[in-house]
Amino acid sequence: MNERIFLIGYRGCGKSTVGPILARNLGWDFVDMDPLIEQRAGKTIRQIFAESGESAFRRMEHDMLVELRELPRRVIATGGGAPVRYENSLIMRNRGFVAWLKASVETIWVRIQADATTTDRRPNLAGGGRKEIEDVLAKRLMVYESAAHFSLDVDGLFPEQAADRILEAWLSFSSSSKSSP
Ligand code: S3P
């Protein structure tokens, strides 16, 4: 049950950068859900939203989580909206350790602006820009909070430091779950 770590958090919080480092340190595989969904669909997420609607994308996201929950020894970077569907949060909590990479609006904004490729591939969720981050993040804080076993403030941390901190938290979570009846 503990041989899976799900990384959750808003776009730009570092899931896809920290995930491979964490997986390498554990000797596990890394899975990035968004590129995998894009690869299978043969389209970017922006295209999926435009052609089939957000609900179609959310179904694909859910189906992929159902598939991934069976695979052991995986660090899984989830899309920023994945835990919003309560069932997805439950899958992650029941099948692994959920770590929330918590970044400030400022950090997210700076990183998203610097990442033109991802911007091309991701749809706007609420009008775009810094205001979108503020609005969507405010709505999601409780969702991330209740889905996560562990949260980490990543502002000012190097990805290696974030990966180390998550590994420590996972080790302590795993040893306490083993000793509980
Ligand atoms: C989304 C975040 C994106 C992607 C999709 C929807 C969201 O993932 O799944 O565009 O609702 O926050 P990243 O967090 O990997 O950018």
CSV table of C-alpha atoms and ligand atoms in Angstrom, one decimal:
chain,number,residue,atom,x,y,z
A,1,MET,CA,0.0,0.0,0.0
A,2,ASN,CA,2.9,2.4,0.7
A,3,GLU,CA,4.8,1.6,-2.4
A,4,ARG,CA,3.3,4.5,-4.2
A,5,ILE,CA,3.8,8.2,-3.7
A,6,PHE,CA,1.4,10.6,-5.3
A,7,LEU,CA,2.5,14.2,-5.8
A,8,ILE,CA,-0.3,16.7,-5.8
A,9,GLY,CA,-0.4,20.5,-6.1
A,10,TYR,CA,-1.1,23.4,-8.4
A,11,ARG,CA,0.6,23.7,-11.8
A,12,GLY,CA,4.1,25.0,-11.5
A,13,CYS,CA,4.7,23.7,-7.9
A,14,GLY,CA,7.4,21.3,-9.2
A,15,LYS,CA,5.7,17.9,-9.3
A,16,SER,CA,7.4,16.9,-12.6
A,17,THR,CA,10.8,18.1,-11.5
A,18,VAL,CA,10.8,16.7,-8.0
A,19,GLY,CA,9.1,13.4,-9.0
A,20,PRO,CA,12.0,11.9,-11.1
A,21,ILE,CA,14.5,12.8,-8.4
A,22,LEU,CA,12.4,11.2,-5.7
A,23,ALA,CA,11.8,8.1,-7.8
A,24,ARG,CA,15.6,7.8,-8.6
A,25,ASN,CA,16.4,8.0,-4.8
A,26,LEU,CA,13.9,5.3,-4.1
A,27,GLY,CA,14.9,3.1,-7.0
A,28,TRP,CA,11.3,3.3,-8.3
A,29,ASP,CA,9.8,4.4,-11.6
A,30,PHE,CA,8.4,7.9,-12.2
A,31,VAL,CA,5.0,8.4,-14.0
A,32,ASP,CA,3.9,11.9,-15.1
A,33,MET,CA,0.1,11.6,-15.7
A,34,ASP,CA,-0.4,14.6,-18.0
A,35,PRO,CA,2.1,13.7,-20.7
A,36,LEU,CA,0.9,10.1,-20.5
A,37,ILE,CA,-2.7,11.2,-21.1
A,38,GLU,CA,-1.5,13.4,-24.0
A,39,GLN,CA,0.5,10.5,-25.5
A,40,ARG,CA,-2.4,8.1,-25.3
A,41,ALA,CA,-4.9,10.7,-26.7
A,42,GLY,CA,-2.4,11.9,-29.4
A,43,LYS,CA,-3.4,15.4,-28.4
A,44,THR,CA,-2.4,18.1,-26.0
A,45,ILE,CA,-4.6,18.7,-22.9
A,46,ARG,CA,-5.5,22.0,-24.4
A,47,GLN,CA,-6.8,20.2,-27.5
A,48,ILE,CA,-8.7,17.7,-25.4
A,49,PHE,CA,-10.4,20.5,-23.5
A,50,ALA,CA,-11.2,22.4,-26.7
A,51,GLU,CA,-12.5,19.4,-28.7
A,52,SER,CA,-14.1,17.2,-26.1
A,53,GLY,CA,-14.6,19.4,-23.0
A,54,GLU,CA,-13.1,19.4,-19.6
A,55,SER,CA,-15.3,16.5,-18.4
A,56,ALA,CA,-13.8,14.2,-21.1
A,57,PHE,CA,-10.3,15.1,-19.8
A,58,ARG,CA,-11.4,14.5,-16.2
A,59,ARG,CA,-12.6,11.0,-17.1
A,60,MET,CA,-9.3,10.2,-18.8
A,61,GLU,CA,-7.5,11.5,-15.7
A,62,HIS,CA,-9.7,9.3,-13.4
A,63,ASP,CA,-9.3,6.2,-15.6
A,64,MET,CA,-5.5,6.6,-15.5
A,65,LEU,CA,-5.5,6.9,-11.7
A,66,VAL,CA,-7.5,3.7,-11.5
A,67,GLU,CA,-4.9,2.0,-13.7
A,68,LEU,CA,-1.9,3.4,-11.8
A,69,ARG,CA,-3.2,2.5,-8.4
A,70,GLU,CA,-2.3,-1.1,-9.3
A,71,LEU,CA,1.3,-0.5,-10.1
A,72,PRO,CA,3.8,-0.7,-7.2
A,73,ARG,CA,7.0,1.3,-6.7
A,74,ARG,CA,5.9,4.4,-8.5
A,75,VAL,CA,6.2,8.1,-7.9
A,76,ILE,CA,3.2,9.6,-9.7
A,77,ALA,CA,2.9,13.3,-10.6
A,78,THR,CA,-0.8,14.1,-10.9
A,79,GLY,CA,-2.4,17.0,-12.8
A,80,GLY,CA,-3.2,20.0,-10.7
A,81,GLY,CA,-6.9,19.3,-10.7
A,82,ALA,CA,-6.8,15.5,-10.1
A,83,PRO,CA,-7.7,15.6,-6.3
A,84,VAL,CA,-10.7,17.8,-7.0
A,85,ARG,CA,-12.7,14.7,-7.8
A,86,TYR,CA,-13.2,13.2,-4.3
A,87,GLU,CA,-13.0,9.7,-5.6
A,88,ASN,CA,-9.5,10.5,-7.0
A,89,SER,CA,-8.4,11.8,-3.6
A,90,LEU,CA,-9.7,8.6,-2.0
A,91,ILE,CA,-7.8,6.4,-4.5
A,92,MET,CA,-4.6,8.2,-3.8
A,93,ARG,CA,-4.9,8.2,0.0
A,94,ASN,CA,-5.9,4.5,0.1
A,95,ARG,CA,-3.3,3.4,-2.4
A,96,GLY,CA,-0.3,5.4,-1.3
A,97,PHE,CA,1.3,8.3,0.3
A,98,VAL,CA,0.0,11.7,-0.9
A,99,ALA,CA,2.5,14.6,-0.8
A,100,TRP,CA,1.3,18.2,-1.5
A,101,LEU,CA,3.9,20.5,-3.0
A,102,LYS,CA,2.7,23.8,-1.7
A,103,ALA,CA,3.9,26.9,-3.6
A,104,SER,CA,2.8,30.6,-3.2
A,105,VAL,CA,0.9,32.4,-6.0
A,106,GLU,CA,4.1,34.4,-6.7
A,107,THR,CA,6.2,31.3,-7.2
A,108,ILE,CA,3.6,29.6,-9.4
A,109,TRP,CA,3.1,32.7,-11.5
A,110,VAL,CA,6.9,33.1,-12.1
A,111,ARG,CA,7.3,29.5,-13.0
A,112,ILE,CA,4.3,29.3,-15.3
A,113,GLN,CA,5.5,32.4,-17.2
A,114,ALA,CA,8.9,30.9,-17.6
A,115,ASP,CA,7.4,27.6,-19.1
A,116,ALA,CA,6.1,28.6,-22.5
A,117,THR,CA,5.9,25.0,-23.8
A,118,THR,CA,3.6,23.9,-21.0
A,119,THR,CA,1.5,27.1,-21.4
A,120,ASP,CA,0.9,26.1,-25.0
A,121,ARG,CA,-0.3,22.6,-24.0
A,122,ARG,CA,-2.5,23.6,-21.0
A,123,PRO,CA,-5.9,25.2,-21.2
A,124,ASN,CA,-6.9,28.3,-19.2
A,125,LEU,CA,-9.0,27.3,-16.2
A,126,ALA,CA,-10.5,30.6,-15.3
A,127,GLY,CA,-9.4,33.4,-17.6
A,128,GLY,CA,-5.7,33.0,-17.3
A,129,GLY,CA,-3.0,35.1,-15.7
A,130,ARG,CA,-2.1,35.7,-12.1
A,131,LYS,CA,-5.8,36.2,-11.2
A,132,GLU,CA,-6.6,32.6,-12.4
A,133,ILE,CA,-3.9,31.2,-10.0
A,134,GLU,CA,-5.3,33.2,-7.1
A,135,ASP,CA,-8.9,32.2,-7.8
A,136,VAL,CA,-8.3,28.5,-8.5
A,137,LEU,CA,-5.8,28.0,-5.7
A,138,ALA,CA,-8.2,29.6,-3.2
A,139,LYS,CA,-10.9,27.1,-4.2
A,140,ARG,CA,-8.5,24.2,-4.1
A,141,LEU,CA,-6.6,24.8,-0.9
A,142,MET,CA,-9.0,22.7,1.2
A,143,VAL,CA,-9.0,20.0,-1.4
A,144,TYR,CA,-5.2,19.7,-1.4
A,145,GLU,CA,-5.2,19.9,2.4
A,146,SER,CA,-7.6,17.1,2.9
A,147,ALA,CA,-6.1,14.9,0.2
A,148,ALA,CA,-2.6,15.1,1.5
A,149,HIS,CA,-0.8,13.0,4.1
A,150,PHE,CA,2.0,15.5,4.0
A,151,SER,CA,2.5,19.0,2.8
A,152,LEU,CA,5.7,20.8,2.0
A,153,ASP,CA,6.3,24.5,1.4
A,154,VAL,CA,8.5,24.4,-1.7
A,155,ASP,CA,9.1,28.2,-2.1
A,156,GLY,CA,12.9,28.6,-1.9
A,157,LEU,CA,13.7,24.9,-1.9
A,158,PHE,CA,15.8,23.2,-4.5
A,159,PRO,CA,14.1,20.2,-6.1
A,160,GLU,CA,16.7,17.9,-4.5
A,161,GLN,CA,15.8,19.3,-1.1
A,162,ALA,CA,12.1,18.9,-1.7
A,163,ALA,CA,12.7,15.2,-2.8
A,164,ASP,CA,14.7,14.5,0.4
A,165,ARG,CA,12.0,16.0,2.6
A,166,ILE,CA,9.3,13.9,0.9
A,167,LEU,CA,11.4,10.8,1.2
A,168,GLU,CA,11.8,11.4,5.0
A,169,ALA,CA,8.1,12.0,5.4
A,170,TRP,CA,7.3,8.8,3.5
A,171,LEU,CA,9.7,6.7,5.5
A,172,SER,CA,8.1,7.9,8.8
A,173,PHE,CA,4.6,7.4,7.4
A,174,SER,CA,5.5,3.9,6.2
A,175,SER,CA,7.0,2.9,9.5
A,176,SER,CA,4.1,4.2,11.6
A,177,SER,CA,1.6,2.4,9.3
A,178,LYS,CA,3.5,-0.9,9.7
A,179,SER,CA,3.4,-0.6,13.5
A,180,SER,CA,-0.3,0.3,13.7
A,181,PRO,CA,-2.7,-2.7,14.2
B,1,S3P,C1,-4.9,21.2,-14.5
B,1,S3P,C2,-3.6,21.1,-14.4
B,1,S3P,C3,-2.8,20.5,-15.5
B,1,S3P,C4,-3.6,19.6,-16.4
B,1,S3P,C5,-4.8,20.2,-16.8
B,1,S3P,C6,-5.7,20.7,-15.7
B,1,S3P,C7,-5.7,21.8,-13.4
B,1,S3P,O1,-1.8,19.7,-14.9
B,1,S3P,O2,-3.9,18.4,-15.7
B,1,S3P,O3,-4.4,21.3,-17.7
B,1,S3P,O4,-6.9,21.6,-13.3
B,1,S3P,O5,-5.1,22.4,-12.5
B,1,S3P,P1,-0.4,20.3,-14.3
B,1,S3P,O6,-0.6,20.6,-12.8
B,1,S3P,O7,0.6,19.2,-14.5
B,1,S3P,O8,0.0,21.5,-15.1
